[in-house]
Amino acid sequence: MDRRHLLRLGGAMSVLGAGAPFALQLAAAGSAAGQSAPDYKALVCIFLFGGNDAHNTVLATDTDTWGRYFATRNTGADPIALMPPGTPPVAVGQTSSLTGRVAAANTPEAWGGVLPITPITSQPIPAGTNASARTFALHPFMGPLQSLFSQGRLAILANVGTLIQPTTKTQYQARSVPLPTSLFSHNDQQSTWQALSTEGARTGWGGKFADLVAGMNGGNTLFTAVSTAGNAVFLSGQSVVQYQLSTGAQPAVVITGQSGNTLFGSSLAPSRVRDLITDTNLTNNFAADYSTVVARSITASSTINGAFTQGAVTGVQAAPAYTNPISGQTEANSLALQLQTVARMIAAGPGLGVRRQVFFVSLGGWDTHDFQNTTQPNLLAKVAHAMAYFDTALSNVGGIDRRAQVTTFTASDFSRTITTNGDGTDHAWGGHHFIMGGAVKGRDIYGQFPTIGPDVGGFNNPDNISGYQIPTTSVDQYGATLGRWFGVSETDLDLIFPRLSGFRSRNLGFL
């Protein structure tokens, strides 16, 4: 361990008691856990910033549900209703017999029908529907995830969102139960998903997981929580400091004058420059602390860049080229590049003595109030492309299949309204998410898939309020299920997710 982390753990152990502060209980637990577990596990959070429209991501296709879905979304200047399963693509410029509209590259008619998936477990028939059985599908551009689902390495968690306690439509309308603060606010809901509190939160549940397991990572605790998407509250712990990596050829930042053996022709100059940058003999406490952080960063950068030259890392498969399905043009997939860096970090783990890691990657642009038919399909295709690549890359990391040791999951601010505003959707609440990995009990949908459709024509949807779905599964349950697989004890889960005891199920069963 580094000296600061060791001192923190030692201090925690010396004062630990029944009333010990949460940070100390976490640190002590982490040091104890560090004496075992020769294996490796990692959690990878894929955050979709802006609020993904889950209704066009995972769809119920039984006749009753599809009828309400299609009638609701097949309206406006640029209808966003997808085509039913089995519908062949309509050539651009040709007229669809189903909608009577001329197909363009950015209209659902040109994409063909949604892609059927068959869960192992039958979903219950929701109240208010006439369906005899529920059937499901994915967006037409998510073919790679359709394959992963059928292979059993992908599961879907239905209608999950931020909750204080289980909430019904009646309770919501009467305001008889506490509701999450600042619902429908991007910044606040992003923070609540990551840290269970609105904007301004200082620690996230991923960082608290990292606090507990940092002791398993020997002298490289700095690589316990790693982000390729900048600073994320999800990875902020009580003692763990998140490490931020770039996705370039050189993963860690190199300070000029520190990357070679000489500087200006002098072999002594690099060390002199380092001494100047990291001088801690300063009377100003802020400057001294800053130099300490810089020194740590330089050391970590050198360690990472050295590790990334090893064969197991350089042998990690590079992300394949990505083609925008709307434009047909090759373009960068930043999510795939981030996951490529994560795969390389996982490959470097044995050499670094790292056994437990939490990662954060992200993809933005999901706030589709307008032009949803152009924006969301490309983003969904990028997610499918990136996740399928990551699955393949993990299948051979230095000759070892790491997929059973890595669980990847999606998260987002919220979903979007089932109703359309003409060419897009507005902020909503509960949505559907993907969990991928070899330890995942895949080819199934977990949680309660909601009734779809607005309250019109005498239909009273028990899950719908003004076009958005009330979540039936909480972020707390989602996180706790992931944490339990990661090795977090039931006692610590209650500390990290203090509202967990108010929900019926502590374990959603997808791992």
Tab-separated table of N, CA and C in Angstrom, residues 270-325:
chain	number	residue	atom	x	y	z
A	270	PRO	N	16.078	15.695	-16.697
A	270	PRO	CA	14.753	15.181	-16.316
A	270	PRO	C	14.542	15.072	-14.815
A	271	SER	N	15.541	14.570	-14.085
A	271	SER	CA	15.384	14.450	-12.635
A	271	SER	C	15.322	15.821	-11.967
A	272	ARG	N	16.064	16.818	-12.518
A	272	ARG	CA	16.016	18.175	-11.946
A	272	ARG	C	14.641	18.804	-12.152
A	273	VAL	N	14.062	18.569	-13.333
A	273	VAL	CA	12.719	19.080	-13.591
A	273	VAL	C	11.711	18.445	-12.634
A	274	ARG	N	11.849	17.144	-12.431
A	274	ARG	CA	10.948	16.463	-11.499
A	274	ARG	C	11.086	17.028	-10.096
A	275	ASP	N	12.316	17.287	-9.653
A	275	ASP	CA	12.530	17.843	-8.317
A	275	ASP	C	11.840	19.191	-8.164
A	276	LEU	N	11.906	20.005	-9.209
A	276	LEU	CA	11.267	21.318	-9.152
A	276	LEU	C	9.749	21.192	-9.057
A	277	ILE	N	9.195	20.275	-9.867
A	277	ILE	CA	7.739	20.123	-9.897
A	277	ILE	C	7.208	19.564	-8.588
A	278	THR	N	7.944	18.644	-7.998
A	278	THR	CA	7.426	17.914	-6.828
A	278	THR	C	8.042	18.375	-5.514
A	279	ASP	N	8.623	19.548	-5.490
A	279	ASP	CA	9.251	20.057	-4.270
A	279	ASP	C	8.201	20.254	-3.181
A	280	THR	N	8.331	19.526	-2.085
A	280	THR	CA	7.384	19.657	-0.971
A	280	THR	C	7.934	20.511	0.159
A	281	ASN	N	9.113	21.061	-0.002
A	281	ASN	CA	9.670	21.964	1.007
A	281	ASN	C	9.116	23.362	0.791
A	282	LEU	N	7.824	23.460	0.921
A	282	LEU	CA	7.121	24.709	0.663
A	282	LEU	C	6.396	25.155	1.915
A	283	THR	N	6.375	26.464	2.165
A	283	THR	CA	5.692	26.983	3.349
A	283	THR	C	4.191	27.071	3.126
A	284	ASN	N	3.765	27.131	1.872
A	284	ASN	CA	2.346	27.211	1.552
A	284	ASN	C	1.763	25.804	1.526
A	285	ASN	N	0.797	25.530	2.396
A	285	ASN	CA	0.242	24.182	2.500
A	285	ASN	C	-0.439	23.756	1.204
A	286	PHE	N	-1.127	24.690	0.552
A	286	PHE	CA	-1.800	24.336	-0.699
A	286	PHE	C	-0.774	23.914	-1.741
A	287	ALA	N	0.297	24.684	-1.866
A	287	ALA	CA	1.326	24.357	-2.852
A	287	ALA	C	1.981	23.024	-2.536
A	288	ALA	N	2.208	22.764	-1.228
A	288	ALA	CA	2.829	21.501	-0.834
A	288	ALA	C	1.925	20.325	-1.180
A	289	ASP	N	0.615	20.463	-0.905
A	289	ASP	CA	-0.323	19.394	-1.238
A	289	ASP	C	-0.415	19.202	-2.752
A	290	TYR	N	-0.388	20.311	-3.460
A	290	TYR	CA	-0.459	20.218	-4.914
A	290	TYR	C	0.753	19.469	-5.475
A	291	SER	N	1.923	19.784	-4.948
A	291	SER	CA	3.121	19.111	-5.433
A	291	SER	C	3.090	17.621	-5.098
A	292	THR	N	2.475	17.278	-3.963
A	292	THR	CA	2.336	15.867	-3.596
A	292	THR	C	1.453	15.136	-4.600
A	293	VAL	N	0.340	15.774	-4.971
A	293	VAL	CA	-0.568	15.174	-5.942
A	293	VAL	C	0.129	15.007	-7.291
A	294	VAL	N	0.871	16.039	-7.699
A	294	VAL	CA	1.580	15.965	-8.978
A	294	VAL	C	2.613	14.846	-8.952
A	295	ALA	N	3.336	14.750	-7.831
A	295	ALA	CA	4.346	13.690	-7.715
A	295	ALA	C	3.703	12.317	-7.832
A	296	ARG	N	2.570	12.144	-7.173
A	296	ARG	CA	1.864	10.865	-7.243
A	296	ARG	C	1.412	10.587	-8.674
A	297	SER	N	0.944	11.642	-9.351
A	297	SER	CA	0.482	11.482	-10.723
A	297	SER	C	1.608	11.081	-11.658
A	298	ILE	N	2.792	11.687	-11.452
A	298	ILE	CA	3.930	11.347	-12.296
A	298	ILE	C	4.320	9.890	-12.095
A	299	THR	N	4.349	9.462	-10.827
A	299	THR	CA	4.711	8.080	-10.529
A	299	THR	C	3.695	7.111	-11.137
A	300	ALA	N	2.401	7.445	-10.941
A	300	ALA	CA	1.356	6.572	-11.479
A	300	ALA	C	1.417	6.535	-13.000
A	301	SER	N	1.653	7.688	-13.617
A	301	SER	CA	1.752	7.746	-15.074
A	301	SER	C	2.874	6.858	-15.582
A	302	SER	N	4.018	6.927	-14.914
A	302	SER	CA	5.148	6.096	-15.311
A	302	SER	C	4.818	4.614	-15.165
A	303	THR	N	4.132	4.265	-14.067
A	303	THR	CA	3.764	2.867	-13.823
A	303	THR	C	2.812	2.359	-14.904
A	304	ILE	N	1.776	3.159	-15.204
A	304	ILE	CA	0.781	2.747	-16.199
A	304	ILE	C	1.400	2.633	-17.583
A	305	ASN	N	2.147	3.646	-17.973
A	305	ASN	CA	2.737	3.616	-19.315
A	305	ASN	C	3.710	2.461	-19.471
A	306	GLY	N	4.409	2.122	-18.390
A	306	GLY	CA	5.296	0.960	-18.442
A	306	GLY	C	4.515	-0.330	-18.573
A	307	ALA	N	3.414	-0.442	-17.794
A	307	ALA	CA	2.594	-1.658	-17.835
A	307	ALA	C	1.947	-1.855	-19.200
A	308	PHE	N	1.606	-0.739	-19.868
A	308	PHE	CA	0.911	-0.839	-21.146
A	308	PHE	C	1.824	-1.258	-22.294
A	309	THR	N	3.104	-1.424	-22.022
A	309	THR	CA	4.013	-1.929	-23.058
A	309	THR	C	4.164	-3.444	-22.998
A	310	GLN	N	3.571	-4.071	-21.970
A	310	GLN	CA	3.700	-5.517	-21.809
A	310	GLN	C	2.863	-6.266	-22.844
A	311	GLY	N	3.287	-7.480	-23.147
A	311	GLY	CA	2.652	-8.258	-24.205
A	311	GLY	C	1.177	-8.514	-23.999
A	312	ALA	N	0.769	-8.801	-22.741
A	312	ALA	CA	-0.646	-9.077	-22.485
A	312	ALA	C	-1.508	-7.862	-22.809
A	313	VAL	N	-0.928	-6.665	-22.647
A	313	VAL	CA	-1.678	-5.440	-22.900
A	313	VAL	C	-1.671	-5.105	-24.384
A	314	THR	N	-0.508	-5.137	-24.984
A	314	THR	CA	-0.422	-4.811	-26.411
A	314	THR	C	-1.149	-5.839	-27.264
A	315	GLY	N	-1.372	-7.027	-26.708
A	315	GLY	CA	-2.077	-8.068	-27.452
A	315	GLY	C	-3.590	-7.954	-27.397
A	316	VAL	N	-4.100	-7.007	-26.588
A	316	VAL	CA	-5.550	-6.823	-26.517
A	316	VAL	C	-6.057	-6.341	-27.869
A	317	GLN	N	-7.097	-6.987	-28.355
A	317	GLN	CA	-7.649	-6.660	-29.660
A	317	GLN	C	-8.083	-5.196	-29.709
A	318	ALA	N	-7.737	-4.496	-30.772
A	318	ALA	CA	-8.155	-3.109	-30.960
A	318	ALA	C	-9.619	-3.062	-31.371
A	319	ALA	N	-10.285	-1.978	-30.993
A	319	ALA	CA	-11.691	-1.819	-31.361
A	319	ALA	C	-11.828	-1.715	-32.873
A	320	PRO	N	-12.745	-2.460	-33.470
A	320	PRO	CA	-12.911	-2.402	-34.927
A	320	PRO	C	-13.528	-1.081	-35.369
A	321	ALA	N	-13.418	-0.781	-36.642
A	321	ALA	CA	-13.990	0.446	-37.202
A	321	ALA	C	-15.509	0.443	-37.010
A	322	TYR	N	-16.063	1.642	-36.860
A	322	TYR	CA	-17.500	1.780	-36.645
A	322	TYR	C	-18.114	2.559	-37.800
A	323	THR	N	-19.264	2.097	-38.284
A	323	THR	CA	-19.975	2.765	-39.372
A	323	THR	C	-21.310	3.298	-38.862
A	324	ASN	N	-21.524	4.570	-39.045
A	324	ASN	CA	-22.792	5.194	-38.669
A	324	ASN	C	-23.898	4.612	-39.552
A	325	PRO	N	-24.916	3.955	-38.957
A	325	PRO	CA	-25.936	3.298	-39.778
A	325	PRO	C	-26.856	4.276	-40.504
